[in-house]
Rosetta silent file (secondary structure, phi, psi, omega in degrees, C-alpha in Angstrom):
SEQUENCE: XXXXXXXXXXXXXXXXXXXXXXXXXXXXXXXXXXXXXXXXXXXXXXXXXXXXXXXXXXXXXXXXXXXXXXXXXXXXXXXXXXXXXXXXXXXXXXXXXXXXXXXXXXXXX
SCORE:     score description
SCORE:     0.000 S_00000001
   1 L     0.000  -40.959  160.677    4.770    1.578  -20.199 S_00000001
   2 H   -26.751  -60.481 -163.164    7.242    3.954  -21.776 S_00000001
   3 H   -65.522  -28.056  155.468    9.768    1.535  -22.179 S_00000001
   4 H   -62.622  -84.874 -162.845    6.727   -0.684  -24.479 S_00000001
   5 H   -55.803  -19.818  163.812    6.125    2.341  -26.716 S_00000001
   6 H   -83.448  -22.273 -177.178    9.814    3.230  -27.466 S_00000001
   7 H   -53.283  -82.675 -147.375    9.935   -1.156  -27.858 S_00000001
   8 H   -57.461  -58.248  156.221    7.119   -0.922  -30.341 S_00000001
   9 H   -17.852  -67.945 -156.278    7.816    2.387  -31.953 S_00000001
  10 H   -87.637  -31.320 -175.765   11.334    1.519  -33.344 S_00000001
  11 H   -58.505  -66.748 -122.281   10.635   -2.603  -34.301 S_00000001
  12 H   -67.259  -60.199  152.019    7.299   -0.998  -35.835 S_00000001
  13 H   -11.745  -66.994 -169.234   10.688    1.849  -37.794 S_00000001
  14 H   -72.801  -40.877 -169.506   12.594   -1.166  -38.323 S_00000001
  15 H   -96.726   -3.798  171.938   10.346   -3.630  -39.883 S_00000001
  16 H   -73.106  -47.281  178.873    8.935   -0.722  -41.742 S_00000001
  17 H  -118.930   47.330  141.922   11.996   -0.522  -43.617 S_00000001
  18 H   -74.593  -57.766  151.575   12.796   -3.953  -43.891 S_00000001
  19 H   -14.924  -81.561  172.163    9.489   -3.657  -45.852 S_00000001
  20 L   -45.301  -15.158  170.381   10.483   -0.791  -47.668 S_00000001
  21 L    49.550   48.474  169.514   13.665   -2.775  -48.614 S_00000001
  22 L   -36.938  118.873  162.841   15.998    0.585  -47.395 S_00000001
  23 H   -49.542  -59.594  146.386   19.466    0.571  -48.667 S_00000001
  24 H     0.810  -66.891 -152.284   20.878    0.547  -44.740 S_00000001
  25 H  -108.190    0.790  164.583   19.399   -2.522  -44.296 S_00000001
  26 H   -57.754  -67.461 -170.488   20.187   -4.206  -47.821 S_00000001
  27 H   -36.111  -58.715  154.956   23.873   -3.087  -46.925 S_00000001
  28 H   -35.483  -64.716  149.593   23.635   -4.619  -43.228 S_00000001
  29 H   -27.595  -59.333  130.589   22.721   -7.744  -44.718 S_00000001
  30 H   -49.603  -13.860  152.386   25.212   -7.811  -46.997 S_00000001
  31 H   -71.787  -54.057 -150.255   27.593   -7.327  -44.158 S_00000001
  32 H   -80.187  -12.852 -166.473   26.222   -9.702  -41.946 S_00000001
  33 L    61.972   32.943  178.861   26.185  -11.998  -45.297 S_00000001
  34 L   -74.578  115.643 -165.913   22.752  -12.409  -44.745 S_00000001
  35 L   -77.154  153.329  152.725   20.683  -13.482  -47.865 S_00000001
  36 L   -18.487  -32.547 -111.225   18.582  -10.797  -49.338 S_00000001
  37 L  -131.405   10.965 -173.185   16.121  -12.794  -49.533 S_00000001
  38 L  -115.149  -22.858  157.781   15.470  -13.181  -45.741 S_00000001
  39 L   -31.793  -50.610  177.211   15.246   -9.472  -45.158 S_00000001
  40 H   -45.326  -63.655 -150.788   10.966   -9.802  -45.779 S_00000001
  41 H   -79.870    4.182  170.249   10.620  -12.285  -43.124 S_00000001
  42 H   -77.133  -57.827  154.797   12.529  -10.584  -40.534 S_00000001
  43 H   -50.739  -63.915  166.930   10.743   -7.453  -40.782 S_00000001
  44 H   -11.286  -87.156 -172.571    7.453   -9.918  -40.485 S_00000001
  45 H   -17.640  -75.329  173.817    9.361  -11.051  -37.129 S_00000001
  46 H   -65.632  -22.427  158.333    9.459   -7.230  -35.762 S_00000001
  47 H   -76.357  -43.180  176.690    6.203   -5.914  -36.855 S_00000001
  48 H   -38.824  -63.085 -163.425    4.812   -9.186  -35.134 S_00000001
  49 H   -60.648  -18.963 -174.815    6.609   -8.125  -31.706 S_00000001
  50 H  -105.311   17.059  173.578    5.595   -4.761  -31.948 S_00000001
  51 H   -91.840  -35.599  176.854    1.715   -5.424  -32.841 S_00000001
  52 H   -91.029   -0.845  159.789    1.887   -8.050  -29.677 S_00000001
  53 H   -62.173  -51.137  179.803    3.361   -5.535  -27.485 S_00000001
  54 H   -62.637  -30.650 -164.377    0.758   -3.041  -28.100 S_00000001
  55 H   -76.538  -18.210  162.393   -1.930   -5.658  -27.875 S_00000001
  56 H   -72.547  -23.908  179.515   -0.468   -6.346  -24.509 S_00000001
  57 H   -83.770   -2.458  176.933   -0.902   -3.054  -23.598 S_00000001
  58 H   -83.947  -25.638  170.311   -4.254   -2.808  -24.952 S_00000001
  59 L   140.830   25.554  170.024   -5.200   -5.345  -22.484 S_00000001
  60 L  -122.077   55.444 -172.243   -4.040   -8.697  -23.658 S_00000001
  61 L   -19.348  -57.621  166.846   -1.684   -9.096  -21.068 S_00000001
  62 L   -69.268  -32.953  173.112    0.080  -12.588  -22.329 S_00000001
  63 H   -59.115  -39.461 -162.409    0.150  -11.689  -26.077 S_00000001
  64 H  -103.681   19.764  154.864    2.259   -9.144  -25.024 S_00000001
  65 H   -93.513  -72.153  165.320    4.926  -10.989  -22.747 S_00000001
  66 H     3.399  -75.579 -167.604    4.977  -13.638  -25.802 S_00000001
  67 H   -67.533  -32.372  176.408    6.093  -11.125  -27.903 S_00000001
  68 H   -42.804  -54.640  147.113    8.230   -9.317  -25.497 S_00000001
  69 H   -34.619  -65.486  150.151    9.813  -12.532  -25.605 S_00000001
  70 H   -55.487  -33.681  159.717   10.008  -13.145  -29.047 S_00000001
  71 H   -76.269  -25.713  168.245   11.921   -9.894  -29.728 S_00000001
  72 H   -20.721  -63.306 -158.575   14.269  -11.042  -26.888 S_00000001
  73 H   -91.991  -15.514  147.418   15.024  -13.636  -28.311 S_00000001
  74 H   -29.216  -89.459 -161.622   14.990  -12.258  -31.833 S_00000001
  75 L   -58.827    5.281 -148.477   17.435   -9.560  -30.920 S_00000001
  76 H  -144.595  -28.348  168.797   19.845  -11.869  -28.752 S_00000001
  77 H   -69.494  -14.508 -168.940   20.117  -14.054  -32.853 S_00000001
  78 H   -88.638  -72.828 -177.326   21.175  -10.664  -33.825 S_00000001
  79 H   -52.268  -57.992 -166.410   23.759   -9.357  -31.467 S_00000001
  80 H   -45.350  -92.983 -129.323   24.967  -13.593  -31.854 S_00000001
  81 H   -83.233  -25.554  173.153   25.465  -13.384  -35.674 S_00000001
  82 H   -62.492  -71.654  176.600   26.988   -9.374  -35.439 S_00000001
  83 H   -35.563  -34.466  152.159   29.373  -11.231  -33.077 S_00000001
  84 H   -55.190  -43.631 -170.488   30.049  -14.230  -35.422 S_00000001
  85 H  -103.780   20.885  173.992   30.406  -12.471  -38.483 S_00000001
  86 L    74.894   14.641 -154.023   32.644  -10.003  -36.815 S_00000001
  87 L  -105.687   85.401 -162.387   30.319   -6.848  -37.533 S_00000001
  88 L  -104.697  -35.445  166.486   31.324   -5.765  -34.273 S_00000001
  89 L   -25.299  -53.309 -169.247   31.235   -1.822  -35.842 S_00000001
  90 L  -123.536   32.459  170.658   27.324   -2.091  -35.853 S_00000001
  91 L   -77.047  -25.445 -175.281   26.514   -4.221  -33.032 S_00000001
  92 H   -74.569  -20.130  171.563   25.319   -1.315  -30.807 S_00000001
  93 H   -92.601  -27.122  173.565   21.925   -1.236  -32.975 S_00000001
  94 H   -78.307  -10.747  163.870   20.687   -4.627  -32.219 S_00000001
  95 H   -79.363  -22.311  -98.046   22.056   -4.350  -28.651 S_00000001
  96 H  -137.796  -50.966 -169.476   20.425   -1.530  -28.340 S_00000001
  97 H   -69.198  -46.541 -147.748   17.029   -3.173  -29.910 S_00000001
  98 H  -106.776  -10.943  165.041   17.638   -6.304  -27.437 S_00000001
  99 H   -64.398  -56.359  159.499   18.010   -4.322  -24.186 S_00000001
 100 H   -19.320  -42.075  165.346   14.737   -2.498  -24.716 S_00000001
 101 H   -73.294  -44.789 -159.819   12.907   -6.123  -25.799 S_00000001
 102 H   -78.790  -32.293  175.241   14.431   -7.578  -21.998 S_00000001
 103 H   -60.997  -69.096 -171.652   13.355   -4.148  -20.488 S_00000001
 104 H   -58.717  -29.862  162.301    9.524   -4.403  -22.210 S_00000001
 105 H   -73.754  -41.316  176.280   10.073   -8.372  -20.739 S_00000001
 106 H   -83.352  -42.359 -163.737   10.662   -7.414  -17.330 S_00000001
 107 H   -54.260  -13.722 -152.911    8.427   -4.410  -16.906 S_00000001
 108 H   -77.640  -50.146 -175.631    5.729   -7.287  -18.265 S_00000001
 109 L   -59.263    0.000    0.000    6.307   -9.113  -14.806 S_00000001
């Protein structure tokens, strides 16, 4: 259960200021050569996983392996495209992001 509330806690961080449209993650973007313009819907992506995480833990067992899932596999498009575009510098926050989604996947089991 920990390992869900540090999950949802930091996506809930992260997609906050993908919202907030934070220079950090303008910058990141602009690294990763990521349009601007994709930033919105990403953050969507991570406030989804960490609203179906909680709701699994509220007692909706399957919403919240779904999502558990979905940041998996989020976070495993992430680490992929740091690795592609060579942003190998700043790879440790989305690994970091996608062990924690496969940890919040297994403890789900």
């Amino acid at each position: 259960m920990i390992v869900e509330l540090v999950t949802i806690a930091l996506n809930a961080a992260a997609s906050t200021a993908d919202f907030a449209g934070a220079e950090f993650v303008r910058d990141n973007a602009k690294k990763l050569d990521l349009p601007s313009k994709w930033i919105l819907p990403l953050g969507v992506l991570k406030a989804a996983g960490a609203l179906g995480l909680a709701a699994g833990l509220a007692g909706v067992p399957h919403l919240g392996v779904a999502a558990a899932g979905g940041l998996t596999l989020f976070f495993v498009g992430a680490v992929a495209l740091h690795v592609w575009r060579k942003a190998l510098r700043d790879i440790v926050y989305p690994a970091a992001f996608l062990g924690l989604a496969i940890a919040s996947l297994v403890s789900q089991w």
